mmCIF file of C-alpha atoms in Angstrom:
data_model
loop_
_atom_site.group_PDB
_atom_site.id
_atom_site.type_symbol
_atom_site.label_atom_id
_atom_site.label_comp_id
_atom_site.label_asym_id
_atom_site.label_seq_id
_atom_site.Cartn_x
_atom_site.Cartn_y
_atom_site.Cartn_z
ATOM 1 C CA MET A 1 101.592 98.691 51.325
ATOM 2 C CA SER A 2 98.368 100.414 52.525
ATOM 3 C CA ALA A 3 97.482 101.383 49.098
ATOM 4 C CA HIS A 4 98.430 98.060 47.327
ATOM 5 C CA SER A 5 97.907 95.581 50.035
ATOM 6 C CA GLU A 6 95.371 93.505 48.135
ATOM 7 C CA THR A 7 97.578 93.422 45.030
ATOM 8 C CA LEU A 8 100.367 92.102 47.174
ATOM 9 C CA ARG A 9 98.339 89.732 49.373
ATOM 10 C CA ASP A 10 99.300 86.594 47.443
ATOM 11 C CA MET A 11 102.990 87.538 47.857
ATOM 12 C CA PHE A 12 102.757 87.563 51.715
ATOM 13 C CA VAL A 13 99.866 85.387 52.895
ATOM 14 C CA GLU A 14 97.442 82.595 51.690
ATOM 15 C CA PHE A 15 94.330 83.733 53.245
ATOM 16 C CA ASP A 16 91.676 86.382 52.775
ATOM 17 C CA GLY A 17 90.722 88.968 55.453
ATOM 18 C CA ARG A 18 92.835 89.133 58.635
ATOM 19 C CA GLU A 19 94.266 86.626 61.004
ATOM 20 C CA LYS A 20 94.589 87.398 64.683
ATOM 21 C CA ILE A 21 97.907 87.243 66.401
ATOM 22 C CA VAL A 22 97.770 87.090 70.229
ATOM 23 C CA VAL A 23 100.970 87.253 72.246
ATOM 24 C CA GLU A 24 102.005 87.746 75.890
ATOM 25 C CA GLY A 25 105.117 89.481 77.119
ATOM 26 C CA ASP A 26 106.744 90.563 80.408
ATOM 27 C CA SER A 27 107.738 93.915 78.810
ATOM 28 C CA TRP A 28 106.603 96.025 75.905
ATOM 29 C CA GLU A 29 109.892 95.210 74.085
ATOM 30 C CA GLY A 30 109.332 91.468 74.677
ATOM 31 C CA MET A 31 105.727 91.645 73.484
ATOM 32 C CA ILE A 32 106.743 93.504 70.210
ATOM 33 C CA THR A 33 109.567 91.054 69.574
ATOM 34 C CA SER A 34 107.024 88.113 69.924
ATOM 35 C CA PHE A 35 104.830 89.874 67.260
ATOM 36 C CA GLY A 36 107.772 89.894 64.942
ATOM 37 C CA GLU A 37 108.506 86.242 65.445
ATOM 38 C CA GLU A 38 104.836 85.325 64.898
ATOM 39 C CA LEU A 39 104.690 87.377 61.752
ATOM 40 C CA ASN A 40 107.852 85.624 60.379
ATOM 41 C CA HIS A 41 106.217 82.188 61.009
ATOM 42 C CA ARG A 42 102.925 83.110 59.237
ATOM 43 C CA VAL A 43 103.985 85.092 56.102
ATOM 44 C CA LYS A 44 105.149 83.294 52.948
ATOM 45 C CA THR A 45 108.214 85.616 52.588
ATOM 46 C CA LYS A 46 110.520 84.064 55.175
ATOM 47 C CA TRP A 47 113.104 86.706 54.253
ATOM 48 C CA LEU A 48 110.836 89.613 55.522
ATOM 49 C CA LYS A 49 112.130 89.776 59.074
ATOM 50 C CA ASP A 50 115.862 89.629 58.212
ATOM 51 C CA TRP A 51 115.134 92.198 55.414
ATOM 52 C CA ILE A 52 113.500 94.714 57.808
ATOM 53 C CA LEU A 53 115.650 94.298 60.884
ATOM 54 C CA PRO A 54 118.815 96.341 60.535
ATOM 55 C CA ASN A 55 121.454 93.818 61.844
ATOM 56 C CA PHE A 56 124.216 96.276 61.483
ATOM 57 C CA SER A 57 127.255 96.498 63.723
ATOM 58 C CA THR A 58 125.747 99.844 65.169
ATOM 59 C CA SER A 59 122.291 98.351 65.695
ATOM 60 C CA THR A 60 120.753 98.390 69.150
ATOM 61 C CA PRO A 61 117.892 96.423 70.659
ATOM 62 C CA GLN A 62 115.727 99.545 70.316
ATOM 63 C CA ASP A 63 116.461 99.601 66.676
ATOM 64 C CA ASP A 64 115.208 96.069 66.317
ATOM 65 C CA VAL A 65 111.968 97.006 68.180
ATOM 66 C CA THR A 66 111.467 99.920 65.974
ATOM 67 C CA ALA A 67 112.017 97.824 62.803
ATOM 68 C CA THR A 68 109.526 95.172 64.103
ATOM 69 C CA ILE A 69 106.783 97.799 64.581
ATOM 70 C CA LEU A 70 107.416 98.947 61.024
ATOM 71 C CA MET A 71 107.013 95.283 59.883
ATOM 72 C CA MET A 72 103.669 95.211 61.816
ATOM 73 C CA GLY A 73 102.664 98.315 60.051
ATOM 74 C CA LEU A 74 103.351 96.716 56.669
ATOM 75 C CA MET A 75 101.265 93.719 57.611
ATOM 76 C CA LYS A 76 98.331 95.523 59.337
ATOM 77 C CA ASN A 77 95.892 94.736 56.411
ATOM 78 C CA PHE A 78 96.591 91.078 56.844
ATOM 79 C CA PHE A 79 96.840 90.658 60.648
ATOM 80 C CA ASP A 80 95.128 91.986 63.747
ATOM 81 C CA PHE A 81 97.471 92.291 66.807
ATOM 82 C CA GLU A 82 96.437 91.608 70.385
ATOM 83 C CA GLY A 83 98.920 91.664 73.115
ATOM 84 C CA MET A 84 98.910 91.238 76.936
ATOM 85 C CA LEU A 85 101.535 92.307 79.507
ATOM 86 C CA VAL A 86 101.901 89.737 82.170
ATOM 87 C CA CYS A 87 103.686 90.137 85.480
ATOM 88 C CA GLY A 88 105.576 87.699 87.612
ATOM 89 C CA ILE A 89 108.906 86.506 88.752
ATOM 90 C CA PRO A 90 110.673 84.864 85.849
ATOM 91 C CA SER A 91 113.198 83.055 88.113
ATOM 92 C CA VAL A 92 114.282 82.649 91.723
ATOM 93 C CA THR A 93 117.834 82.089 93.011
ATOM 94 C CA LEU A 94 118.240 80.739 96.395
ATOM 95 C CA LEU A 95 121.716 81.806 97.713
ATOM 96 C CA GLY A 96 124.055 79.667 99.849
ATOM 97 C CA GLU A 97 123.741 75.896 100.015
ATOM 98 C CA ARG A 98 120.858 73.483 100.741
ATOM 99 C CA GLU A 99 122.218 72.890 104.232
ATOM 100 C CA ASP A 100 121.828 76.580 104.969
ATOM 101 C CA TRP A 101 118.125 76.367 104.327
ATOM 102 C CA VAL A 102 117.773 73.179 106.324
ATOM 103 C CA LYS A 103 119.405 74.927 109.264
ATOM 104 C CA LEU A 104 117.045 77.919 108.848
ATOM 105 C CA GLN A 105 114.049 75.541 108.845
ATOM 106 C CA SER A 106 115.338 73.865 112.132
ATOM 107 C CA LYS A 107 115.301 77.244 113.834
ATOM 108 C CA LEU A 108 111.387 77.454 113.674
ATOM 109 C CA GLY A 109 111.003 75.099 116.686
ATOM 110 C CA ARG A 110 112.392 77.707 119.005
ATOM 111 C CA LEU A 111 109.514 80.125 118.302
ATOM 112 C CA TYR A 112 107.113 78.036 120.293
ATOM 113 C CA GLU A 113 108.887 78.846 123.390
ATOM 114 C CA PHE A 114 107.890 82.479 123.086
ATOM 115 C CA GLY A 115 104.140 82.022 123.564
ATOM 116 C CA THR A 116 100.950 81.236 121.602
ATOM 117 C CA ASP A 117 101.276 84.000 119.038
ATOM 118 C CA ALA A 118 104.829 83.140 118.217
ATOM 119 C CA GLY A 119 103.826 79.520 117.811
ATOM 120 C CA LEU A 120 101.094 80.493 115.405
ATOM 121 C CA PHE A 121 103.806 82.468 113.488
ATOM 122 C CA ALA A 122 105.917 79.347 113.360
ATOM 123 C CA ASP A 123 102.940 77.385 112.059
ATOM 124 C CA ALA A 124 102.426 79.855 109.172
ATOM 125 C CA LEU A 125 106.100 79.597 108.308
ATOM 126 C CA LYS A 126 106.436 75.782 108.275
ATOM 127 C CA PRO A 127 104.947 75.228 104.831
ATOM 128 C CA ILE A 128 107.142 77.973 103.380
ATOM 129 C CA MET A 129 110.399 76.816 105.047
ATOM 130 C CA LYS A 130 109.700 73.233 103.883
ATOM 131 C CA ARG A 131 109.431 74.394 100.278
ATOM 132 C CA PHE A 132 112.595 76.499 100.523
ATOM 133 C CA VAL A 133 114.378 73.217 101.191
ATOM 134 C CA THR A 134 112.555 71.209 98.572
ATOM 135 C CA SER A 135 113.195 73.792 95.906
ATOM 136 C CA TRP A 136 116.854 72.588 95.936
ATOM 137 C CA ASP A 137 115.536 69.115 95.034
ATOM 138 C CA ALA A 138 113.523 70.251 91.914
ATOM 139 C CA ASP A 139 110.335 69.086 93.699
ATOM 140 C CA GLY A 140 107.324 68.879 91.273
ATOM 141 C CA GLU A 141 105.428 71.595 92.971
ATOM 142 C CA THR A 142 108.330 74.050 93.245
ATOM 143 C CA ARG A 143 107.160 76.153 90.340
ATOM 144 C CA GLU A 144 103.593 76.397 91.566
ATOM 145 C CA PHE A 145 104.905 77.406 95.046
ATOM 146 C CA TRP A 146 106.971 80.270 93.794
ATOM 147 C CA GLU A 147 104.134 81.485 91.560
ATOM 148 C CA GLN A 148 102.029 81.979 94.680
ATOM 149 C CA ILE A 149 104.627 84.183 96.465
ATOM 150 C CA VAL A 150 102.824 87.486 95.984
ATOM 151 C CA ARG A 151 99.781 88.979 94.127
ATOM 152 C CA ALA A 152 98.308 92.485 94.221
ATOM 153 C CA LYS A 153 94.912 93.814 93.713
ATOM 154 C CA LYS A 154 93.488 97.254 93.753
ATOM 155 C CA LYS A 155 90.595 97.857 96.176
ATOM 156 C CA TRP A 156 87.118 99.012 95.251
ATOM 157 C CA SER A 157 87.588 102.456 96.768
ATOM 158 C CA CYS A 158 88.730 105.504 94.809
ATOM 159 C CA GLY A 159 91.945 107.205 95.226
ATOM 160 C CA GLU A 160 95.690 106.377 94.946
ATOM 161 C CA GLY A 161 98.452 105.347 97.261
ATOM 162 C CA ALA A 162 99.394 102.262 99.287
ATOM 163 C CA SER A 163 96.070 102.150 101.104
ATOM 164 C CA GLU A 164 94.377 101.399 97.781
ATOM 165 C CA TRP A 165 96.157 98.162 97.300
ATOM 166 C CA ASP A 166 95.981 94.649 98.936
ATOM 167 C CA VAL A 167 98.827 92.082 98.646
ATOM 168 C CA SER A 168 98.264 88.349 98.950
ATOM 169 C CA GLY A 169 100.368 85.328 98.640
ATOM 170 C CA TRP A 170 102.496 83.334 101.093
ATOM 171 C CA ILE A 171 104.756 86.278 101.493
ATOM 172 C CA THR A 172 102.213 87.686 103.924
ATOM 173 C CA ALA A 173 103.237 85.074 106.471
ATOM 174 C CA PHE A 174 106.169 87.315 107.106
ATOM 175 C CA GLN A 175 103.762 90.054 108.002
ATOM 176 C CA PHE A 176 102.175 87.986 110.803
ATOM 177 C CA PHE A 177 102.614 90.774 113.399
ATOM 178 C CA GLU A 178 101.514 94.387 113.224
ATOM 179 C CA ARG A 179 103.713 97.432 113.948
ATOM 180 C CA ASP A 180 102.689 97.383 117.560
ATOM 181 C CA GLY A 181 103.750 93.743 117.981
ATOM 182 C CA LYS A 182 100.220 92.270 118.102
ATOM 183 C CA ARG A 183 99.138 89.428 115.875
ATOM 184 C CA ARG A 184 97.731 90.769 112.692
ATOM 185 C CA GLY A 185 93.921 90.811 112.772
ATOM 186 C CA PHE A 186 93.848 90.583 116.589
ATOM 187 C CA ASP A 187 90.657 92.005 117.872
ATOM 188 C CA PRO A 188 90.979 93.436 121.422
ATOM 189 C CA TRP A 189 87.182 93.017 121.853
ATOM 190 C CA ASP A 190 87.525 89.230 121.507
ATOM 191 C CA SER A 191 87.513 87.098 124.540
ATOM 192 C CA GLU A 192 90.931 86.113 125.808
ATOM 193 C CA ASP A 193 90.243 82.454 126.029
ATOM 194 C CA GLU A 194 92.599 79.943 124.325
ATOM 195 C CA GLU A 195 90.039 78.972 121.558
ATOM 196 C CA THR A 196 90.002 82.552 120.365
ATOM 197 C CA LYS A 197 93.803 82.971 120.426
ATOM 198 C CA GLU A 198 94.193 79.846 118.254
ATOM 199 C CA GLU A 199 92.344 81.587 115.391
ATOM 200 C CA VAL A 200 94.670 83.262 112.769
ATOM 201 C CA LYS A 201 92.839 86.187 111.256
ATOM 202 C CA MET A 202 95.182 88.036 108.775
ATOM 203 C CA GLY A 203 93.355 90.460 106.552
ATOM 204 C CA ILE A 204 89.915 91.997 106.774
ATOM 205 C CA PHE A 205 88.082 90.709 103.628
ATOM 206 C CA PRO A 206 89.053 87.050 102.945
ATOM 207 C CA ASN A 207 88.266 86.008 99.479
ATOM 208 C CA ASP A 208 89.113 83.467 96.739
ATOM 209 C CA TRP A 209 92.560 84.879 96.042
ATOM 210 C CA ASN A 210 93.797 83.792 99.481
ATOM 211 C CA ILE A 211 96.563 81.118 99.313
ATOM 212 C CA ILE A 212 96.329 77.932 101.238
ATOM 213 C CA ILE A 213 99.353 75.679 101.649
ATOM 214 C CA ASP A 214 99.270 72.593 103.872
ATOM 215 C CA GLY A 215 96.124 73.924 105.528
ATOM 216 C CA GLN A 216 97.721 77.287 106.389
ATOM 217 C CA SER A 217 95.801 80.364 104.933
ATOM 218 C CA TYR A 218 97.793 83.332 103.825
ATOM 219 C CA LEU A 219 95.341 86.118 103.536
ATOM 220 C CA PRO A 220 95.501 89.650 102.074
ATOM 221 C CA VAL A 221 97.232 92.553 103.816
ATOM 222 C CA SER A 222 96.796 96.226 102.887
ATOM 223 C CA LEU A 223 100.037 97.618 101.348
ATOM 224 C CA SER A 224 99.732 100.490 103.801
ATOM 225 C CA ASP A 225 99.717 98.215 106.816
ATOM 226 C CA LEU A 226 103.016 96.459 106.069
ATOM 227 C CA SER A 227 105.316 96.236 109.101
ATOM 228 C CA THR A 228 108.955 97.356 109.065
ATOM 229 C CA GLY A 229 111.555 94.559 108.902
ATOM 230 C CA TYR A 230 114.007 95.886 111.338
ATOM 231 C CA ALA A 231 114.610 96.258 115.074
ATOM 232 C CA LYS A 232 116.296 99.099 116.940
ATOM 233 C CA ALA A 233 117.624 99.892 120.329
ATOM 234 C CA PRO A 234 118.074 103.349 121.909
ATOM 235 C CA LEU A 235 121.732 104.257 122.711
ATOM 236 C CA LYS A 236 123.094 107.266 124.680
ATOM 237 C CA MET A 237 126.258 108.410 123.150
ATOM 238 C CA LYS A 238 128.355 109.965 125.997
ATOM 239 C CA GLY A 239 130.454 113.054 125.256
ATOM 240 C CA TYR A 240 129.276 113.312 121.653
ATOM 241 C CA PRO A 241 129.453 115.568 119.631
ATOM 242 C CA GLN A 242 131.613 117.219 122.286
ATOM 243 C CA ALA A 243 132.652 116.845 125.885
ATOM 244 C CA GLY A 244 129.891 117.415 128.272
ATOM 245 C CA VAL A 245 127.174 116.726 125.635
ATOM 246 C CA ASP A 246 125.336 113.403 125.471
ATOM 247 C CA THR A 247 123.397 112.472 122.318
ATOM 248 C CA ASP A 248 120.470 110.089 122.074
ATOM 249 C CA ALA A 249 120.611 107.860 119.035
ATOM 250 C CA TYR A 250 119.342 104.536 117.749
ATOM 251 C CA LEU A 251 121.106 101.359 116.606
ATOM 252 C CA LEU A 252 118.999 99.750 113.944
ATOM 253 C CA ALA A 253 119.396 96.541 112.088
ATOM 254 C CA GLY A 254 117.331 94.296 109.811
ATOM 255 C CA ASN A 255 115.997 94.230 106.356
ATOM 256 C CA ILE A 256 116.543 97.862 105.505
ATOM 257 C CA GLY A 257 116.043 97.854 101.777
ATOM 258 C CA VAL A 258 116.000 96.212 98.356
ATOM 259 C CA GLU A 259 119.056 96.041 96.009
ATOM 260 C CA ARG A 260 117.987 96.293 92.353
ATOM 261 C CA VAL A 261 120.187 95.624 89.382
ATOM 262 C CA GLU A 262 118.800 96.045 85.982
ATOM 263 C CA GLU A 263 120.522 94.387 83.036
ATOM 264 C CA ASP A 264 119.221 93.525 79.528
ATOM 265 C CA GLY A 265 115.706 94.628 80.504
ATOM 266 C CA TRP A 266 115.632 92.349 83.498
ATOM 267 C CA VAL A 267 115.703 93.504 87.155
ATOM 268 C CA GLU A 268 117.360 91.378 89.796
ATOM 269 C CA ALA A 269 116.159 92.270 93.325
ATOM 270 C CA ARG A 270 117.407 90.958 96.537
ATOM 271 C CA PRO A 271 116.874 92.044 100.211
ATOM 272 C CA VAL A 272 119.466 94.138 101.787
ATOM 273 C CA SER A 273 120.358 93.268 105.427
ATOM 274 C CA GLY A 274 122.468 95.704 107.372
ATOM 275 C CA TRP A 275 122.725 98.044 110.424
ATOM 276 C CA PHE A 276 123.308 101.677 111.054
ATOM 277 C CA LEU A 277 123.515 104.180 113.765
ATOM 278 C CA TYR A 278 121.434 107.336 113.551
ATOM 279 C CA GLY A 279 120.657 110.347 115.603
ATOM 280 C CA PRO A 280 120.225 112.663 117.359
ATOM 281 C CA VAL A 281 116.738 111.589 118.308
ATOM 282 C CA ASP A 282 114.302 112.237 121.081
ATOM 283 C CA THR A 283 113.839 108.656 122.383
ATOM 284 C CA ASN A 284 111.015 109.678 124.690
ATOM 285 C CA TYR A 285 109.160 110.740 121.607
ATOM 286 C CA THR A 286 110.051 107.989 119.171
ATOM 287 C CA VAL A 287 110.065 104.938 121.254
ATOM 288 C CA GLY A 288 106.339 104.466 120.578
ATOM 289 C CA PRO A 289 104.433 101.425 119.350
ATOM 290 C CA PHE A 290 104.574 102.308 115.628
ATOM 291 C CA PHE A 291 108.196 101.905 114.696
ATOM 292 C CA GLY A 292 108.959 103.186 111.236
ATOM 293 C CA SER A 293 106.056 105.618 111.136
ATOM 294 C CA GLY A 294 105.965 109.160 109.908
ATOM 295 C CA SER A 295 105.950 110.411 113.498
ATOM 296 C CA GLU A 296 109.363 108.870 113.941
ATOM 297 C CA THR A 297 110.731 110.755 111.004
ATOM 298 C CA GLU A 298 109.371 113.993 112.351
ATOM 299 C CA GLY A 299 111.043 113.141 115.719
ATOM 300 C CA ILE A 300 114.398 112.741 113.983
ATOM 301 C CA ALA A 301 114.020 116.096 112.333
ATOM 302 C CA VAL A 302 113.234 117.741 115.740
ATOM 303 C CA GLY A 303 116.032 115.923 117.440
ATOM 304 C CA ILE A 304 118.543 117.123 114.890
ATOM 305 C CA ALA A 305 117.435 120.741 115.316
ATOM 306 C CA VAL A 306 117.502 120.505 119.084
ATOM 307 C CA CYS A 307 121.006 118.970 119.191
ATOM 308 C CA LYS A 308 122.381 121.590 116.768
ATOM 309 C CA ASP A 309 120.873 124.390 118.801
ATOM 310 C CA ALA A 310 122.424 122.918 122.057
ATOM 311 C CA ALA A 311 125.837 122.581 120.431
ATOM 312 C CA ILE A 312 125.860 126.205 119.087
ATOM 313 C CA GLU A 313 124.740 127.424 122.542
ATOM 314 C CA SER A 314 127.617 125.542 124.102
ATOM 315 C CA LYS A 315 130.089 126.912 121.692
ATOM 316 C CA ALA A 316 128.861 130.436 122.195
ATOM 317 C CA SER A 317 129.305 130.072 125.937
ATOM 318 C CA GLY A 318 132.946 129.100 125.613
ATOM 319 C CA GLY A 319 132.745 125.324 124.862
ATOM 320 C CA GLU A 320 135.519 123.595 123.015
ATOM 321 C CA GLY A 321 133.917 124.478 119.717
ATOM 322 C CA GLU A 322 134.038 121.182 118.019
ATOM 323 C CA GLU A 323 132.384 121.059 114.660
ATOM 324 C CA VAL A 324 128.744 119.878 114.912
ATOM 325 C CA LYS A 325 128.290 116.533 112.990
ATOM 326 C CA ASP A 326 125.035 114.905 111.907
ATOM 327 C CA LEU A 327 125.085 111.131 112.472
#
C-alpha cells in the first residue's frame, strides 16, 4: 500500500491528499477501536474492516486492536490520525435505596450541635447530600454534578509524589478537617472572633477550577495533605500474649481502603468500610495529633520489637512459654 497508495486511491477514497480523523477514548484500546470505526465510515470499501479483523473463534480483543492498527497503517497515506485520552467516571451506582440516602441527608442537622466548625462542615455537605438524593430522580443536573466530583492538577514546582498534585471538586468537602482535627485552612494567627470563624478557607491558592455549588466553594487540597478516613481507640489487652503480660493495641474502624474490580477493561471501585485490631503499639508514642502518619508506622514497628523481646525474656525466665503472636 505504501508503494502503490496513489494507484489504489480511487478504490478506497474519493478525495485527494489526507483527511484528519480525530477521536477521544478513555483507554488506548478504546481510542484505537474508534479509529477503526471512523475508517470504516469514510472508506468506499465497506468490507475493509470485516476483511482485516480476524473474527475467528480463537480471536481476542487484543487481536482486534492489532488488526485495527494494521488497517490504520494501510490507510496512513489517506488519513491523519489524532487521538486524545480522556479521563473521568463513566458511571456511578448509588447502592441501597433512595430512602437510605434521604436518611443520611437527615443526619446532617445533628452536626450543628458540635460547634461552629462542625456546623460549617454540615453547610459544605448540604449541597452534596441534596444531590445524592436527587440523583435517584434523574434530575437534570445530575450528570453535571457527578462530573464535578474530583479533578487533579500538577503544581508548578518540580519533582514527583503526592505533594506535587492538587485535587479539586466537591469531594474535598469530605476533607474539611485536617489530621489534627482543625478546620482545613485555619490560621492560628487569625483573631478568634466569630466573623473570622465563619470564613471557610480550604486550600492555599484558590483559582478558577474551584467548584461552587449552591454558593458553597470546594477548593483544592494537596494530595499529600489528605486526612485519614478512620478513627481509632487505644485498648489494653490484659493477659496477652500470655499471663502476666499486657499488650497495648488499637481498635480502628472507618474507610480503610478501596475495592477495585477490573472487568472488560473497566475498573469498578468502591470504598471499603471495616474494622480491625492491631498491635502491639506504644500508645504514648502514637496517640499524637497526626493519625495515620509515617511516625505511627514507625511506632508500630518499635512496639512489635519491644513486645517480642519482653515475651522472649519472660519465656527464658521460666514463663509459660506460649508462642508469641503478632496481632
